[in-house]
mmCIF file of N, CA and C in Angstrom:
data_model
loop_
_atom_site.group_PDB
_atom_site.id
_atom_site.type_symbol
_atom_site.label_atom_id
_atom_site.label_comp_id
_atom_site.label_asym_id
_atom_site.label_seq_id
_atom_site.Cartn_x
_atom_site.Cartn_y
_atom_site.Cartn_z
ATOM 1 N N MET A 1 3.388 -22.961 -33.304
ATOM 2 C CA MET A 1 2.897 -22.740 -31.958
ATOM 3 C C MET A 1 3.765 -23.482 -30.937
ATOM 4 N N LEU A 2 4.095 -24.724 -31.238
ATOM 5 C CA LEU A 2 4.905 -25.520 -30.319
ATOM 6 C C LEU A 2 6.290 -24.906 -30.147
ATOM 7 N N LYS A 3 6.865 -24.418 -31.242
ATOM 8 C CA LYS A 3 8.198 -23.816 -31.160
ATOM 9 C C LYS A 3 8.173 -22.573 -30.274
ATOM 10 N N LYS A 4 7.145 -21.753 -30.411
ATOM 11 C CA LYS A 4 7.036 -20.557 -29.576
ATOM 12 C C LYS A 4 6.896 -20.940 -28.108
ATOM 13 N N LEU A 5 6.143 -21.971 -27.841
ATOM 14 C CA LEU A 5 5.949 -22.429 -26.467
ATOM 15 C C LEU A 5 7.270 -22.919 -25.873
ATOM 16 N N ILE A 6 8.021 -23.675 -26.647
ATOM 17 C CA ILE A 6 9.311 -24.169 -26.171
ATOM 18 C C ILE A 6 10.267 -23.007 -25.932
ATOM 19 N N HIS A 7 10.234 -21.997 -26.818
ATOM 20 C CA HIS A 7 11.068 -20.814 -26.617
ATOM 21 C C HIS A 7 10.739 -20.142 -25.290
ATOM 22 N N MET A 8 9.470 -20.030 -24.989
ATOM 23 C CA MET A 8 9.062 -19.353 -23.759
ATOM 24 C C MET A 8 9.365 -20.185 -22.520
ATOM 25 N N ILE A 9 9.147 -21.484 -22.595
ATOM 26 C CA ILE A 9 9.328 -22.344 -21.428
ATOM 27 C C ILE A 9 10.801 -22.559 -21.119
ATOM 28 N N PHE A 10 11.580 -22.878 -22.109
ATOM 29 C CA PHE A 10 12.967 -23.231 -21.864
ATOM 30 C C PHE A 10 13.870 -22.004 -21.900
ATOM 31 N N LEU A 11 14.175 -21.506 -23.052
ATOM 32 C CA LEU A 11 15.068 -20.358 -23.160
ATOM 33 C C LEU A 11 14.685 -19.506 -24.359
ATOM 34 N N PRO A 12 14.614 -18.197 -24.183
ATOM 35 C CA PRO A 12 14.449 -17.322 -25.345
ATOM 36 C C PRO A 12 15.781 -17.181 -26.082
ATOM 37 N N CYS A 13 15.723 -16.764 -27.318
ATOM 38 C CA CYS A 13 16.932 -16.646 -28.142
ATOM 39 C C CYS A 13 17.969 -15.726 -27.508
ATOM 40 N N SER A 14 17.519 -14.662 -26.878
ATOM 41 C CA SER A 14 18.472 -13.732 -26.266
ATOM 42 C C SER A 14 19.307 -14.411 -25.188
ATOM 43 N N GLU A 15 18.735 -15.313 -24.447
ATOM 44 C CA GLU A 15 19.482 -16.041 -23.420
ATOM 45 C C GLU A 15 20.360 -17.127 -24.036
ATOM 46 N N VAL A 16 19.899 -17.711 -25.121
ATOM 47 C CA VAL A 16 20.657 -18.777 -25.784
ATOM 48 C C VAL A 16 21.963 -18.236 -26.351
ATOM 49 N N THR A 17 21.924 -17.067 -26.963
ATOM 50 C CA THR A 17 23.154 -16.504 -27.524
ATOM 51 C C THR A 17 24.168 -16.215 -26.415
ATOM 52 N N LEU A 18 23.704 -15.712 -25.294
ATOM 53 C CA LEU A 18 24.600 -15.474 -24.160
ATOM 54 C C LEU A 18 25.154 -16.784 -23.606
ATOM 55 N N LEU A 19 24.325 -17.796 -23.575
ATOM 56 C CA LEU A 19 24.747 -19.100 -23.065
ATOM 57 C C LEU A 19 25.795 -19.731 -23.981
ATOM 58 N N MET A 20 25.654 -19.538 -25.285
ATOM 59 C CA MET A 20 26.657 -20.050 -26.215
ATOM 60 C C MET A 20 27.999 -19.363 -25.985
ATOM 61 N N GLU A 21 27.966 -18.064 -25.744
ATOM 62 C CA GLU A 21 29.193 -17.321 -25.447
ATOM 63 C C GLU A 21 29.808 -17.813 -24.143
ATOM 64 N N LYS A 22 28.963 -18.029 -23.146
ATOM 65 C CA LYS A 22 29.440 -18.511 -21.853
ATOM 66 C C LYS A 22 30.075 -19.891 -21.995
ATOM 67 N N ARG A 23 29.461 -20.750 -22.802
ATOM 68 C CA ARG A 23 29.986 -22.103 -23.007
ATOM 69 C C ARG A 23 31.367 -22.062 -23.647
ATOM 70 N N ASN A 24 31.595 -21.091 -24.526
ATOM 71 C CA ASN A 24 32.920 -20.972 -25.153
ATOM 72 C C ASN A 24 33.967 -20.482 -24.168
ATOM 73 N N ALA A 25 33.544 -19.671 -23.200
ATOM 74 C CA ALA A 25 34.484 -19.095 -22.241
ATOM 75 C C ALA A 25 34.747 -20.007 -21.052
ATOM 76 N N GLU A 26 33.750 -20.769 -20.655
ATOM 77 C CA GLU A 26 33.859 -21.622 -19.475
ATOM 78 C C GLU A 26 32.864 -22.769 -19.582
ATOM 79 N N ASN A 27 32.867 -23.639 -18.609
ATOM 80 C CA ASN A 27 31.915 -24.751 -18.591
ATOM 81 C C ASN A 27 30.543 -24.266 -18.153
ATOM 82 N N ILE A 28 29.516 -24.871 -18.717
ATOM 83 C CA ILE A 28 28.160 -24.578 -18.278
ATOM 84 C C ILE A 28 27.592 -25.822 -17.610
ATOM 85 N N SER A 29 26.547 -25.624 -16.823
ATOM 86 C CA SER A 29 25.959 -26.753 -16.094
ATOM 87 C C SER A 29 25.274 -27.709 -17.065
ATOM 88 N N SER A 30 25.010 -28.901 -16.592
ATOM 89 C CA SER A 30 24.358 -29.901 -17.450
ATOM 90 C C SER A 30 22.936 -29.468 -17.801
ATOM 91 N N SER A 31 22.242 -28.807 -16.898
ATOM 92 C CA SER A 31 20.882 -28.345 -17.214
ATOM 93 C C SER A 31 20.925 -27.229 -18.260
ATOM 94 N N GLU A 32 21.926 -26.336 -18.152
ATOM 95 C CA GLU A 32 22.072 -25.284 -19.165
ATOM 96 C C GLU A 32 22.401 -25.905 -20.519
ATOM 97 N N ASN A 33 23.263 -26.890 -20.506
ATOM 98 C CA ASN A 33 23.648 -27.565 -21.742
ATOM 99 C C ASN A 33 22.451 -28.267 -22.379
ATOM 100 N N TRP A 34 21.624 -28.890 -21.559
ATOM 101 C CA TRP A 34 20.430 -29.584 -22.049
ATOM 102 C C TRP A 34 19.443 -28.590 -22.662
ATOM 103 N N LYS A 35 19.211 -27.472 -21.968
ATOM 104 C CA LYS A 35 18.290 -26.448 -22.493
ATOM 105 C C LYS A 35 18.821 -25.851 -23.787
ATOM 106 N N LEU A 36 20.117 -25.622 -23.819
ATOM 107 C CA LEU A 36 20.736 -25.080 -25.025
ATOM 108 C C LEU A 36 20.574 -26.045 -26.191
ATOM 109 N N SER A 37 20.835 -27.301 -25.963
ATOM 110 C CA SER A 37 20.700 -28.314 -27.021
ATOM 111 C C SER A 37 19.267 -28.400 -27.529
ATOM 112 N N LEU A 38 18.326 -28.384 -26.619
ATOM 113 C CA LEU A 38 16.920 -28.444 -27.011
ATOM 114 C C LEU A 38 16.547 -27.231 -27.849
ATOM 115 N N HIS A 39 16.962 -26.063 -27.410
ATOM 116 C CA HIS A 39 16.642 -24.848 -28.145
ATOM 117 C C HIS A 39 17.251 -24.887 -29.546
ATOM 118 N N LEU A 40 18.503 -25.328 -29.642
ATOM 119 C CA LEU A 40 19.171 -25.364 -30.943
ATOM 120 C C LEU A 40 18.505 -26.340 -31.906
ATOM 121 N N LYS A 41 17.860 -27.364 -31.374
ATOM 122 C CA LYS A 41 17.161 -28.317 -32.239
ATOM 123 C C LYS A 41 15.945 -27.696 -32.907
ATOM 124 N N ILE A 42 15.347 -26.682 -32.273
ATOM 125 C CA ILE A 42 14.116 -26.119 -32.829
ATOM 126 C C ILE A 42 14.290 -24.741 -33.458
ATOM 127 N N CYS A 43 15.412 -24.083 -33.201
ATOM 128 C CA CYS A 43 15.570 -22.695 -33.646
ATOM 129 C C CYS A 43 16.658 -22.568 -34.712
ATOM 130 N N LYS A 44 16.243 -22.339 -35.935
ATOM 131 C CA LYS A 44 17.210 -22.236 -37.028
ATOM 132 C C LYS A 44 18.060 -20.974 -36.915
ATOM 133 N N TRP A 45 17.530 -19.922 -36.308
ATOM 134 C CA TRP A 45 18.282 -18.670 -36.166
ATOM 135 C C TRP A 45 19.443 -18.844 -35.190
ATOM 136 N N CYS A 46 19.197 -19.521 -34.107
ATOM 137 C CA CYS A 46 20.260 -19.747 -33.128
ATOM 138 C C CYS A 46 21.294 -20.752 -33.644
ATOM 139 N N ARG A 47 20.852 -21.715 -34.454
ATOM 140 C CA ARG A 47 21.811 -22.638 -35.069
ATOM 141 C C ARG A 47 22.736 -21.871 -36.017
ATOM 142 N N ALA A 48 22.168 -20.925 -36.767
ATOM 143 C CA ALA A 48 22.977 -20.107 -37.671
ATOM 144 C C ALA A 48 23.957 -19.250 -36.880
ATOM 145 N N TYR A 49 23.506 -18.681 -35.769
ATOM 146 C CA TYR A 49 24.381 -17.888 -34.911
ATOM 147 C C TYR A 49 25.510 -18.752 -34.361
ATOM 148 N N LYS A 50 25.186 -19.968 -33.973
ATOM 149 C CA LYS A 50 26.189 -20.898 -33.425
ATOM 150 C C LYS A 50 27.260 -21.194 -34.472
ATOM 151 N N GLN A 51 26.849 -21.401 -35.720
ATOM 152 C CA GLN A 51 27.819 -21.672 -36.781
ATOM 153 C C GLN A 51 28.741 -20.475 -36.990
ATOM 154 N N LYS A 52 28.170 -19.271 -36.987
ATOM 155 C CA LYS A 52 28.988 -18.067 -37.157
ATOM 156 C C LYS A 52 29.946 -17.902 -35.983
ATOM 157 N N LEU A 53 29.475 -18.188 -34.797
ATOM 158 C CA LEU A 53 30.300 -18.087 -33.604
ATOM 159 C C LEU A 53 31.471 -19.068 -33.674
ATOM 160 N N GLU A 54 31.215 -20.269 -34.141
ATOM 161 C CA GLU A 54 32.277 -21.270 -34.271
ATOM 162 C C GLU A 54 33.319 -20.842 -35.297
ATOM 163 N N ILE A 55 32.867 -20.236 -36.396
ATOM 164 C CA ILE A 55 33.790 -19.752 -37.424
ATOM 165 C C ILE A 55 34.673 -18.641 -36.858
ATOM 166 N N LEU A 56 34.050 -17.698 -36.157
ATOM 167 C CA LEU A 56 34.818 -16.602 -35.569
ATOM 168 C C LEU A 56 35.815 -17.101 -34.528
ATOM 169 N N ASP A 57 35.396 -18.036 -33.698
ATOM 170 C CA ASP A 57 36.296 -18.598 -32.694
ATOM 171 C C ASP A 57 37.482 -19.291 -33.348
ATOM 172 N N ASP A 58 37.222 -20.020 -34.421
ATOM 173 C CA ASP A 58 38.300 -20.709 -35.132
ATOM 174 C C ASP A 58 39.285 -19.708 -35.723
ATOM 175 N N ILE A 59 38.777 -18.643 -36.316
ATOM 176 C CA ILE A 59 39.646 -17.606 -36.890
ATOM 177 C C ILE A 59 40.502 -16.964 -35.802
ATOM 178 N N LEU A 60 39.879 -16.651 -34.673
ATOM 179 C CA LEU A 60 40.624 -16.028 -33.576
ATOM 180 C C LEU A 60 41.689 -16.962 -33.005
ATOM 181 N N LYS A 61 41.357 -18.233 -32.866
ATOM 182 C CA LYS A 61 42.332 -19.196 -32.352
ATOM 183 C C LYS A 61 43.523 -19.331 -33.287
ATOM 184 N N ARG A 62 43.242 -19.372 -34.595
ATOM 185 C CA ARG A 62 44.341 -19.471 -35.561
ATOM 186 C C ARG A 62 45.209 -18.217 -35.536
ATOM 187 N N LYS A 63 44.580 -17.069 -35.435
ATOM 188 C CA LYS A 63 45.318 -15.807 -35.383
ATOM 189 C C LYS A 63 46.185 -15.743 -34.137
ATOM 190 N N LEU A 64 45.653 -16.144 -32.993
ATOM 191 C CA LEU A 64 46.420 -16.133 -31.751
ATOM 192 C C LEU A 64 47.584 -17.103 -31.806
ATOM 193 N N SER A 65 47.386 -18.264 -32.412
ATOM 194 C CA SER A 65 48.477 -19.240 -32.497
ATOM 195 C C SER A 65 49.566 -18.757 -33.466
ATOM 196 N N GLN A 66 49.209 -18.005 -34.473
ATOM 197 C CA GLN A 66 50.213 -17.445 -35.395
ATOM 198 C C GLN A 66 51.035 -16.369 -34.715
ATOM 199 N N ASP A 67 50.391 -15.584 -33.867
ATOM 200 C CA ASP A 67 51.080 -14.490 -33.184
ATOM 201 C C ASP A 67 52.077 -14.983 -32.148
ATOM 202 N N LYS A 68 51.910 -16.191 -31.652
ATOM 203 C CA LYS A 68 52.829 -16.740 -30.654
ATOM 204 C C LYS A 68 54.056 -17.200 -31.353
#
């Protein structure tokens, strides 16, 4: 119940995934960063998405550096 309440009050998962993408592309505000951190502490699905996103970003960075 508490987790659902936090999801509704702070950020739903759909917004968190977009915010993670935004954070990779540019800087996010401190309040966005705080909400994102709080959400990631309680949501195992978004933590899993974050790990996959980090893996993909690392692969892309390595590929781009090889192409140069």
